[in-house]
Short mmCIF file of N, CA and C in Angstrom, two decimals:
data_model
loop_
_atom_site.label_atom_id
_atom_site.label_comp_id
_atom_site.label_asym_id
_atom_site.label_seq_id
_atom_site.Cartn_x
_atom_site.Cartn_y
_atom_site.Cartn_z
N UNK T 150 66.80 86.14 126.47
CA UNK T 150 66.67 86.46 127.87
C UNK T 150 66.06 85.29 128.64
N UNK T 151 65.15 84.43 127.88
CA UNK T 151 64.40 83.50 128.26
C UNK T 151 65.04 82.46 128.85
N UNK T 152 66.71 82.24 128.29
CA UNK T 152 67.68 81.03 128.30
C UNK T 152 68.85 81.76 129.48
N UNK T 153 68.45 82.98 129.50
CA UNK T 153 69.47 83.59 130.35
C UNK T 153 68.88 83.42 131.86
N UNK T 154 67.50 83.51 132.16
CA UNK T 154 67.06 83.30 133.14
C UNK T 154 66.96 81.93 133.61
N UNK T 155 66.49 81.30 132.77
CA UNK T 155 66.61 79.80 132.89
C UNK T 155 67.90 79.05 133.64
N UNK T 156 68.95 79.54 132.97
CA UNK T 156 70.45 79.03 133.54
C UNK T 156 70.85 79.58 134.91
N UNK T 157 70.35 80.67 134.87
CA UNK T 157 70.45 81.44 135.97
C UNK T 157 69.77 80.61 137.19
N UNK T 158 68.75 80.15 137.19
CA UNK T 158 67.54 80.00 137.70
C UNK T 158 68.30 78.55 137.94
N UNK T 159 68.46 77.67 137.33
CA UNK T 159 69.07 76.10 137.47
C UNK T 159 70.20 76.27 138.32
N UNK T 160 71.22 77.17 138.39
CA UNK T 160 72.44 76.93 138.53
C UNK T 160 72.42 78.01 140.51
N UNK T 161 71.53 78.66 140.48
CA UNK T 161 71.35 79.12 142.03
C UNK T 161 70.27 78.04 142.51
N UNK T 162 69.92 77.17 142.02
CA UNK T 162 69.04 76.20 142.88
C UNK T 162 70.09 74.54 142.89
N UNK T 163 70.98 74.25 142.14
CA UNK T 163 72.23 73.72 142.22
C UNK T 163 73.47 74.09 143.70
N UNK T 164 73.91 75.31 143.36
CA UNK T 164 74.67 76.36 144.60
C UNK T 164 73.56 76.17 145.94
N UNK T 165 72.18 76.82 145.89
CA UNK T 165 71.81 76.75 147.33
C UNK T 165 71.74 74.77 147.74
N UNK T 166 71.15 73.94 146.58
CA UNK T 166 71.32 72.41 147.05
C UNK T 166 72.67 72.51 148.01
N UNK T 167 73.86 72.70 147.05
CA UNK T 167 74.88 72.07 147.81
C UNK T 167 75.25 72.49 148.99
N UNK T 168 74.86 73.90 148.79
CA UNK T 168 75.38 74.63 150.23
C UNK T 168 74.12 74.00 151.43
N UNK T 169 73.05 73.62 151.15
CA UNK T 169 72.55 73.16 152.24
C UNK T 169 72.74 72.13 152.81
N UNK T 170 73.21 71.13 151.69
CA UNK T 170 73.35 69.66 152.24
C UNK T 170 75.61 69.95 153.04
N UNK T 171 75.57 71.06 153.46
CA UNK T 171 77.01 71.67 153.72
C UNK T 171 78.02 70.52 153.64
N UNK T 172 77.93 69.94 152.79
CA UNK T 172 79.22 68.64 152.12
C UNK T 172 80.00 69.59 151.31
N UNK T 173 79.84 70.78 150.62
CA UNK T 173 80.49 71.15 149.13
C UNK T 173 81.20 72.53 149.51
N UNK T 174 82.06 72.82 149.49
CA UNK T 174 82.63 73.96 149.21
C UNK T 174 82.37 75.26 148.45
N UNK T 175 80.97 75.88 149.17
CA UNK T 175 80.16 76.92 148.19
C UNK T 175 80.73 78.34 148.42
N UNK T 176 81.30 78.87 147.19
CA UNK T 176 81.46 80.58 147.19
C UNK T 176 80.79 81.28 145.99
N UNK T 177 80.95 82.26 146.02
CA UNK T 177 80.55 83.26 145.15
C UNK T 177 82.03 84.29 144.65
N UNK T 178 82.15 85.05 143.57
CA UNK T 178 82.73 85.89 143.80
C UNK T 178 82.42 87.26 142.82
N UNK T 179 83.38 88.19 142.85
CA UNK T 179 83.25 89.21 141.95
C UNK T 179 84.59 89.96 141.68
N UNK T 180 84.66 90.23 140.65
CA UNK T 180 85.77 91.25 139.60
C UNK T 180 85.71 92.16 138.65
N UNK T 181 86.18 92.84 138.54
CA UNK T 181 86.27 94.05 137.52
C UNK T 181 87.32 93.58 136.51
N UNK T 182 87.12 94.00 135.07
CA UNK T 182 88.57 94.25 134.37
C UNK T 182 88.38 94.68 132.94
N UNK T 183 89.19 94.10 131.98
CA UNK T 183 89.63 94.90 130.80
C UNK T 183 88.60 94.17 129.88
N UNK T 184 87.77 94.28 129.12
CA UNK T 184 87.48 93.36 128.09
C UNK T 184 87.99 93.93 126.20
N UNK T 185 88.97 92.93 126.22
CA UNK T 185 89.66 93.49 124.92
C UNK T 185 89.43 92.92 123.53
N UNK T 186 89.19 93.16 122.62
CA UNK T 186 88.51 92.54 121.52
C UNK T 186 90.48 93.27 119.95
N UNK T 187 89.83 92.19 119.30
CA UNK T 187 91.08 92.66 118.28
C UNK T 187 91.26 93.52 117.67
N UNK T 188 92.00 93.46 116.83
CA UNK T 188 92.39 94.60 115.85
C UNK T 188 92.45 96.40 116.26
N UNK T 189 93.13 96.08 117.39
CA UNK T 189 93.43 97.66 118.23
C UNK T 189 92.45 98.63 118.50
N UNK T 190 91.09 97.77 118.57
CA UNK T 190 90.03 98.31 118.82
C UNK T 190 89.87 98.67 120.25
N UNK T 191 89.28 99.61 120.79
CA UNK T 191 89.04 100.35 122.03
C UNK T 191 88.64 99.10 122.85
N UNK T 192 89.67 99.11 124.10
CA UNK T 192 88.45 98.05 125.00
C UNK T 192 87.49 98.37 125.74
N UNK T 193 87.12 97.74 126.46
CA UNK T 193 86.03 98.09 127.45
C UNK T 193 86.13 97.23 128.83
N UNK T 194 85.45 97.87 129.80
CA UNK T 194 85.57 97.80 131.31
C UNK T 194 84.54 96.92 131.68
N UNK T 195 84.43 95.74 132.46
CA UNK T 195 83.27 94.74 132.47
C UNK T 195 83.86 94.12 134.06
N UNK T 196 82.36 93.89 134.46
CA UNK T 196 82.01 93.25 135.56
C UNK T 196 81.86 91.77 136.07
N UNK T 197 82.19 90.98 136.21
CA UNK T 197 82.30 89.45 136.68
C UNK T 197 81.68 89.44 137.67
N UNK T 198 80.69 88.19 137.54
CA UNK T 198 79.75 87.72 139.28
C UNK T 198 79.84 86.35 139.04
N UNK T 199 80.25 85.62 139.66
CA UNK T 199 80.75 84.04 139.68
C UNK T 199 79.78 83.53 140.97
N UNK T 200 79.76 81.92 140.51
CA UNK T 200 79.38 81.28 142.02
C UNK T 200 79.39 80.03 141.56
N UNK T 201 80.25 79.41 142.66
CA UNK T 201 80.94 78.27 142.43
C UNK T 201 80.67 76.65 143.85
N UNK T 202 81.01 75.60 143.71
CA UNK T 202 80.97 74.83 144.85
C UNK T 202 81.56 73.38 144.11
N UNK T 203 82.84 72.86 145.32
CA UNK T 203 83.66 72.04 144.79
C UNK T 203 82.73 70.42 144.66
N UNK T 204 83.57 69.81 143.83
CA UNK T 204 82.60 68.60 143.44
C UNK T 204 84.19 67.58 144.14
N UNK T 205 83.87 67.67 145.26
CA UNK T 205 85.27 66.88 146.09
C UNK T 205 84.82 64.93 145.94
N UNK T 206 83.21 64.96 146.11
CA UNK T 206 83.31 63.71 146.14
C UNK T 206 83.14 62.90 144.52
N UNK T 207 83.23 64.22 143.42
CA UNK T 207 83.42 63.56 142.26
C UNK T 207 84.80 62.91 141.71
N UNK T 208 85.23 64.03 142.14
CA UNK T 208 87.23 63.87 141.57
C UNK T 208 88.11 64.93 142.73
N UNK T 209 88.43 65.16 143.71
CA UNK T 209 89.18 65.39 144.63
C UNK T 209 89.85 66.87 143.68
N UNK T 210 89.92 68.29 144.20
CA UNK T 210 89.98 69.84 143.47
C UNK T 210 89.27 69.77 142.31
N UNK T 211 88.16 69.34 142.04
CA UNK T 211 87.26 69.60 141.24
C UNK T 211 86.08 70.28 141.70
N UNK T 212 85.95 71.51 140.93
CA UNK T 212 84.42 72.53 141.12
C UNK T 212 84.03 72.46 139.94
N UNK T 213 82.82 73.10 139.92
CA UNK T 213 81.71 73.61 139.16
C UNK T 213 81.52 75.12 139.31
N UNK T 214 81.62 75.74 138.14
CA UNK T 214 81.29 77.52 138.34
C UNK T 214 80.71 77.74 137.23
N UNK T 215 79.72 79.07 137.32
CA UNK T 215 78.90 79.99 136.94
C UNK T 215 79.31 80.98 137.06
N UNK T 216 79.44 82.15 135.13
CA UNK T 216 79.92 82.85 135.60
C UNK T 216 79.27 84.47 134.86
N UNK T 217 78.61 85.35 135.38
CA UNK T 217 78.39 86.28 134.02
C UNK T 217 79.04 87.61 133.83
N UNK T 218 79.71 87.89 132.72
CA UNK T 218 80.24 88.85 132.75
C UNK T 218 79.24 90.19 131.71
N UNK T 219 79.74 91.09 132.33
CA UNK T 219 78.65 92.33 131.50
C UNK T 219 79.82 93.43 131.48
N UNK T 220 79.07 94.21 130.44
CA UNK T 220 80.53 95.33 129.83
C UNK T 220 79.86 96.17 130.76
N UNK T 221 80.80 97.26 131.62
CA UNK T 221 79.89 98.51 132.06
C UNK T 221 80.61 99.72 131.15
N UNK T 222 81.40 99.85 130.47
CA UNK T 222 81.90 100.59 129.18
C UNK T 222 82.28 99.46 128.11
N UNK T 223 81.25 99.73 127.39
CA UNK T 223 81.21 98.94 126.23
C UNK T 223 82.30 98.88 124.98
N UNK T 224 83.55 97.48 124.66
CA UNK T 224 83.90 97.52 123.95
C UNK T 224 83.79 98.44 122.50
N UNK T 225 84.47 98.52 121.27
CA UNK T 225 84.58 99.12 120.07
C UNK T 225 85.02 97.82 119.30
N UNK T 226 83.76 97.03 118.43
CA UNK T 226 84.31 96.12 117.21
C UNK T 226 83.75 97.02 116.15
N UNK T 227 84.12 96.78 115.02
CA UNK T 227 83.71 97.34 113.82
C UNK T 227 83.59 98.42 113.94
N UNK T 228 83.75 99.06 114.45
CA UNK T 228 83.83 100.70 114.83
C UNK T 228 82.35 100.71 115.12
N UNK T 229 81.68 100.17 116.26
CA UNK T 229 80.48 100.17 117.05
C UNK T 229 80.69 99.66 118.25
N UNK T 230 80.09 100.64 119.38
CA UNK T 230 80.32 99.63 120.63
C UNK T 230 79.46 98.41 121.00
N UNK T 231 79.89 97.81 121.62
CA UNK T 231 79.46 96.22 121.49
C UNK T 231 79.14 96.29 123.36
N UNK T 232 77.47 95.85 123.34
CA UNK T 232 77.27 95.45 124.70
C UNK T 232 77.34 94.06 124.83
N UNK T 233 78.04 93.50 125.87
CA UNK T 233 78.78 92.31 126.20
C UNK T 233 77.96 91.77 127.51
N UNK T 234 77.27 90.39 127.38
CA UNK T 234 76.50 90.12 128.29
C UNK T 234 76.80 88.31 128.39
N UNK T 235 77.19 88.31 128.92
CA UNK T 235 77.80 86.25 128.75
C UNK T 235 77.50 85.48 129.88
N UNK T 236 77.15 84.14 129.58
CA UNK T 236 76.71 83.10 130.95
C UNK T 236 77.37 82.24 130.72
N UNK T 237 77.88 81.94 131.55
CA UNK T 237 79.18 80.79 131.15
C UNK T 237 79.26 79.40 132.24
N UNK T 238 79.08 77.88 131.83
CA UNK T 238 79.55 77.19 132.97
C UNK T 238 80.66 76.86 133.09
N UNK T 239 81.25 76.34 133.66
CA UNK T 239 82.63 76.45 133.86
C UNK T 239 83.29 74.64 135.01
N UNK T 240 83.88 74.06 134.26
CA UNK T 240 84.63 72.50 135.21
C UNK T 240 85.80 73.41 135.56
N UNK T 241 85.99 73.06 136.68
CA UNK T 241 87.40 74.03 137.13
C UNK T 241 87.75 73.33 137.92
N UNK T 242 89.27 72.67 137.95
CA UNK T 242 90.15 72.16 138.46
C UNK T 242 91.30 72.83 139.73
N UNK T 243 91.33 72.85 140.49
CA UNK T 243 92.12 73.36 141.57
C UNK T 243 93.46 72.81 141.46
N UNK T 244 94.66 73.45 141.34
CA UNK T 244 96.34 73.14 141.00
C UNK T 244 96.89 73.90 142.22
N UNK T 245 96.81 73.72 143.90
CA UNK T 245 97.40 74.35 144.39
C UNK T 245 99.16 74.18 144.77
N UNK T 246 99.99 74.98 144.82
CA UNK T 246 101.09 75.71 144.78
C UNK T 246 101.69 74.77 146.10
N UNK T 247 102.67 73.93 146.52
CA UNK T 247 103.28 73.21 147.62
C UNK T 247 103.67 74.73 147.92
N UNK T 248 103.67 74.77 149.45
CA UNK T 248 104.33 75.63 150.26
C UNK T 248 104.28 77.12 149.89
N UNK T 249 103.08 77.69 149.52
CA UNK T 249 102.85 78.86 148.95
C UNK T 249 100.99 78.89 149.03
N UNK T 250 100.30 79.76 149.47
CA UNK T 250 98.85 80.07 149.43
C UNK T 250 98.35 80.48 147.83
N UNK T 251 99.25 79.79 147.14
CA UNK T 251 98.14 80.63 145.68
C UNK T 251 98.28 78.93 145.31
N UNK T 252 96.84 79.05 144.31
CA UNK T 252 96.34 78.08 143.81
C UNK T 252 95.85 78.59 141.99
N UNK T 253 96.35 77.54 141.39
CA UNK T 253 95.73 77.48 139.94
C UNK T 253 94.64 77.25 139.39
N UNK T 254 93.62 77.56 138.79
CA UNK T 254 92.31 77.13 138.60
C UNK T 254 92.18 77.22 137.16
N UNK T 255 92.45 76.41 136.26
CA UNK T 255 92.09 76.37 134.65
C UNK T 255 90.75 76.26 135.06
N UNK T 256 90.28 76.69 133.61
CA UNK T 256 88.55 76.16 133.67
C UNK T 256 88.39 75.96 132.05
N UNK T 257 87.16 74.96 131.86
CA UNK T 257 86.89 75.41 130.57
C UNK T 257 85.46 74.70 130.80
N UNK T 258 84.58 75.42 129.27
CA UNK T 258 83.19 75.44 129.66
C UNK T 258 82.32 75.64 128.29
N UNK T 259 81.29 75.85 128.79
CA UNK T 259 80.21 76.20 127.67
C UNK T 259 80.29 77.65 128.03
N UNK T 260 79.44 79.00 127.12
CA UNK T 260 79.46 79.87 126.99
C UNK T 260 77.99 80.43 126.11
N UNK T 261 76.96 80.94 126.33
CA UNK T 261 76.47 81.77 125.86
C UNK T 261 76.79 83.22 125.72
N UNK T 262 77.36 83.42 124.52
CA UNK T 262 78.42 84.69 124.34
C UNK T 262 77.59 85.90 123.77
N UNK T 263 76.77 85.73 123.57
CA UNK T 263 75.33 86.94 122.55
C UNK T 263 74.50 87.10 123.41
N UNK T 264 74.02 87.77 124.82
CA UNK T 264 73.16 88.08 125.45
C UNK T 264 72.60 89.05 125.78
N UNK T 265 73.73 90.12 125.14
CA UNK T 265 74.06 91.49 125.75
C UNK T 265 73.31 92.19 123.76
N UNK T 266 73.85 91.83 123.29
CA UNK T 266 73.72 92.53 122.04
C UNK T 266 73.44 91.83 120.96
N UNK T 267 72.27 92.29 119.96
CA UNK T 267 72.01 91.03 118.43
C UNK T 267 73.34 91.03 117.69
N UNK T 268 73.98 92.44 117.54
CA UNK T 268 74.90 92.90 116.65
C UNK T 268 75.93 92.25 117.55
N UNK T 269 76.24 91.01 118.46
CA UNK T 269 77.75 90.83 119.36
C UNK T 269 78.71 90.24 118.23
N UNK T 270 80.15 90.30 118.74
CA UNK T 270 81.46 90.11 118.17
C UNK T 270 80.94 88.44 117.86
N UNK T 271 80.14 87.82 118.60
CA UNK T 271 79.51 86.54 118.64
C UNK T 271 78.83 86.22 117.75
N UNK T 272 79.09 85.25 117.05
CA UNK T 272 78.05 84.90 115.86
C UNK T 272 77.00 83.59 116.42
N UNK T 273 78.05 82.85 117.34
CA UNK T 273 77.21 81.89 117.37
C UNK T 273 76.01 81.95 118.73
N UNK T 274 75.16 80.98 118.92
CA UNK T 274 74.08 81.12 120.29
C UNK T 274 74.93 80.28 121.32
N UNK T 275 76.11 79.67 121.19
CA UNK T 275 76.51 78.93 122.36
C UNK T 275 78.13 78.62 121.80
N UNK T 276 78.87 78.62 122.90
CA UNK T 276 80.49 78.47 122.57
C UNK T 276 80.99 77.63 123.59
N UNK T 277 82.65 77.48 122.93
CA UNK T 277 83.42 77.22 124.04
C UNK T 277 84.10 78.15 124.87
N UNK T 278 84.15 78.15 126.10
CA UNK T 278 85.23 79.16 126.56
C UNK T 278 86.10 78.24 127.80
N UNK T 279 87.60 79.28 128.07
CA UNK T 279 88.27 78.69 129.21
C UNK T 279 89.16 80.13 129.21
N UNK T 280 89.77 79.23 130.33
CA UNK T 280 90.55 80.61 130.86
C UNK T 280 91.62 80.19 132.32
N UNK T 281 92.27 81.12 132.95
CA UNK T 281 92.85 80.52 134.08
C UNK T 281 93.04 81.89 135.08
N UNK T 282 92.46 81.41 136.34
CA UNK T 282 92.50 81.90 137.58
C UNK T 282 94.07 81.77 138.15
N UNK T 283 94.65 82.70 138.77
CA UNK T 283 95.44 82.63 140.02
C UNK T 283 95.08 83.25 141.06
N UNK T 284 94.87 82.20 141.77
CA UNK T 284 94.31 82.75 143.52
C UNK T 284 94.95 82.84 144.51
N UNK T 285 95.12 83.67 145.56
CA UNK T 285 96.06 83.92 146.79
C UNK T 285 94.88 84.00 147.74
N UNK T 286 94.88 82.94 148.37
CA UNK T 286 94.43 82.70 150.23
C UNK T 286 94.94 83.43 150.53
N UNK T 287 93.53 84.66 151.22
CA UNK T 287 93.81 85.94 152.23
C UNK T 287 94.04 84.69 153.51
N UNK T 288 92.32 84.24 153.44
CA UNK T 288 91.62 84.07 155.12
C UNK T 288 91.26 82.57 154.53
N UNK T 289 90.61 81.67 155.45
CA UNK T 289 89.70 80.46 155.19
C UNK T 289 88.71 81.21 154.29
N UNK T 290 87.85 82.38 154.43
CA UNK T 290 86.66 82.39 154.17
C UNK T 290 86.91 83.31 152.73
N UNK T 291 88.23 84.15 152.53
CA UNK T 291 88.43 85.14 151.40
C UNK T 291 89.36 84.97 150.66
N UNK T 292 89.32 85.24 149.03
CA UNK T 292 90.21 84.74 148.44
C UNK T 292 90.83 85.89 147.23
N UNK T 293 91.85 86.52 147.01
CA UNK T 293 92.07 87.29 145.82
C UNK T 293 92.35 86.36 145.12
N UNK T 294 91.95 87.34 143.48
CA UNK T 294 92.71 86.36 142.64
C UNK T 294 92.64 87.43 141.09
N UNK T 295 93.34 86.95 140.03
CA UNK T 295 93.42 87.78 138.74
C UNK T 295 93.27 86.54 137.68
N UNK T 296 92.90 86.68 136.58
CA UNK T 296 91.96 86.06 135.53
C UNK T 296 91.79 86.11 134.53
N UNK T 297 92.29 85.19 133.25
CA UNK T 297 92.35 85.65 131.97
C UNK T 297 90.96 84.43 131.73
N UNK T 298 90.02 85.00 130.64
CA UNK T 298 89.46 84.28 130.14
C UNK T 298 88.31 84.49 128.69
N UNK T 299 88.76 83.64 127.36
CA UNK T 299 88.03 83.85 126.81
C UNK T 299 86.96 83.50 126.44
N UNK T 300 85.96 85.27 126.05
CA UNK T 300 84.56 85.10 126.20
C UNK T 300 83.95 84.32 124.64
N UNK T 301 84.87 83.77 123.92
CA UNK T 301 84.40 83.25 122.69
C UNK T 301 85.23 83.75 121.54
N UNK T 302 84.97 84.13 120.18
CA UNK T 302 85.34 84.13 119.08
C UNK T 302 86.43 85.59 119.62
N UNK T 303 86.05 86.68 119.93
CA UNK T 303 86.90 88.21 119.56
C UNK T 303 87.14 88.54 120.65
N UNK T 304 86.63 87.85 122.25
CA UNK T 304 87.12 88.89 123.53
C UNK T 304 87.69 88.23 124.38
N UNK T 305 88.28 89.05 124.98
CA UNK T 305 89.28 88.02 126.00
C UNK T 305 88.91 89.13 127.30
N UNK T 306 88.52 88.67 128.33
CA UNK T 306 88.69 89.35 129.52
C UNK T 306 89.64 88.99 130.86
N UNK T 307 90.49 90.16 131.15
CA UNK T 307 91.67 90.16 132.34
C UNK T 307 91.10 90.96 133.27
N UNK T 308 90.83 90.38 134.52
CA UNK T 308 89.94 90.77 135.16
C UNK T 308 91.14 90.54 136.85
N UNK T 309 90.47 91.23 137.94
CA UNK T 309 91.30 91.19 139.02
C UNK T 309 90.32 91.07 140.59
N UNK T 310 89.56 90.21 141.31
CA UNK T 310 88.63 89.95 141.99
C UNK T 310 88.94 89.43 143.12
N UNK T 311 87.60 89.55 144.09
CA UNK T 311 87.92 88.08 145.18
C UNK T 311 86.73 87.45 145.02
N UNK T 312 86.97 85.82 146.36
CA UNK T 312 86.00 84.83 146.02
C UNK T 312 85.47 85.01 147.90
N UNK T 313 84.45 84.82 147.69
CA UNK T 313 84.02 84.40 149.45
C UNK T 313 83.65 83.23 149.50
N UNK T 314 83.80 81.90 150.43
CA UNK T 314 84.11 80.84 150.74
C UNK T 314 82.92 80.84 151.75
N UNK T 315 81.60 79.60 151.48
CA UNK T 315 81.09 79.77 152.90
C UNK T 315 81.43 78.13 153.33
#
């Protein structure tokens, strides 16, 4: 919990920097979706809270995101439900679409995948994860979008959200 707050704690004092010095492209967002683990095991229903801000003067559609997902109906591995609690950073690249409002966003990242539970599908204290966004521009300021991404070794979450843009 100690490392969960910590990241937490670094990465909203990162987001408010950039958004104050208003050079960076700062949003937040949130989603619901499936979190599915193998072997035809029961899935479970989990929550996404993201917050993100583009790194334009590093490499031109390049961001930085933060992301945590939590089960609110807890997966079935081993025939036990599994509470799912993950902090994830995330390099995410922007691929937008010529002549069309949706944009591509691969990401890939580090992952603390064991936060939620000792017993997680997770063996290890830190992973890789990635995944890919498709986003559709409502407004300037709002964004839908749907989301595959895996949370490490056994889960994959498909999730369906928006982003707010400040």
């Amino acid at each position: 919990m100690k490392k969960f707050i910590l990241v937490l704690s670094i990465t909203l004092a990162i987001v408010s920097s950039a958004y104050a010095q208003n050079k960076q492209d700062v949003y937040v967002g949130g989603a619901l979706g499936i979190m599915a683990v193998p072997d035809g095991a029961d899935a479970g229903i989990g929550l996404a809270l993201k917050a993100g801000f583009g790194l334009e003067g590093v490499l031109q559609h390049l961001a930085a995101e933060v992301e945590i997902q939590k089960s609110i109906m807890n997966p079935e591995y081993g025939g036990v439900d599994v509470d799912i609690l993950t902090l994830a950073g995330y390099a995410v690249y922007n691929i937008a679409i010529p002549s069309s409002q949706i944009t591509l966003k691969p990401k890939f990242g580090v992952i603390l995948p064991n936060l939620g539970d000792d017993e997680s599908v997770n063996s290890r204290n830190y992973g890789f994860s990635s995944g890919l966004d498709v986003v559709l521009k409502i407004s300037n300021e709002m964004n839908g979008y749907v989301g595959y991404t895996n949370l490490g070794e056994n889960v994959n979450t498909y999730n369906v959200g928006v982003e707010l843009h400040f």
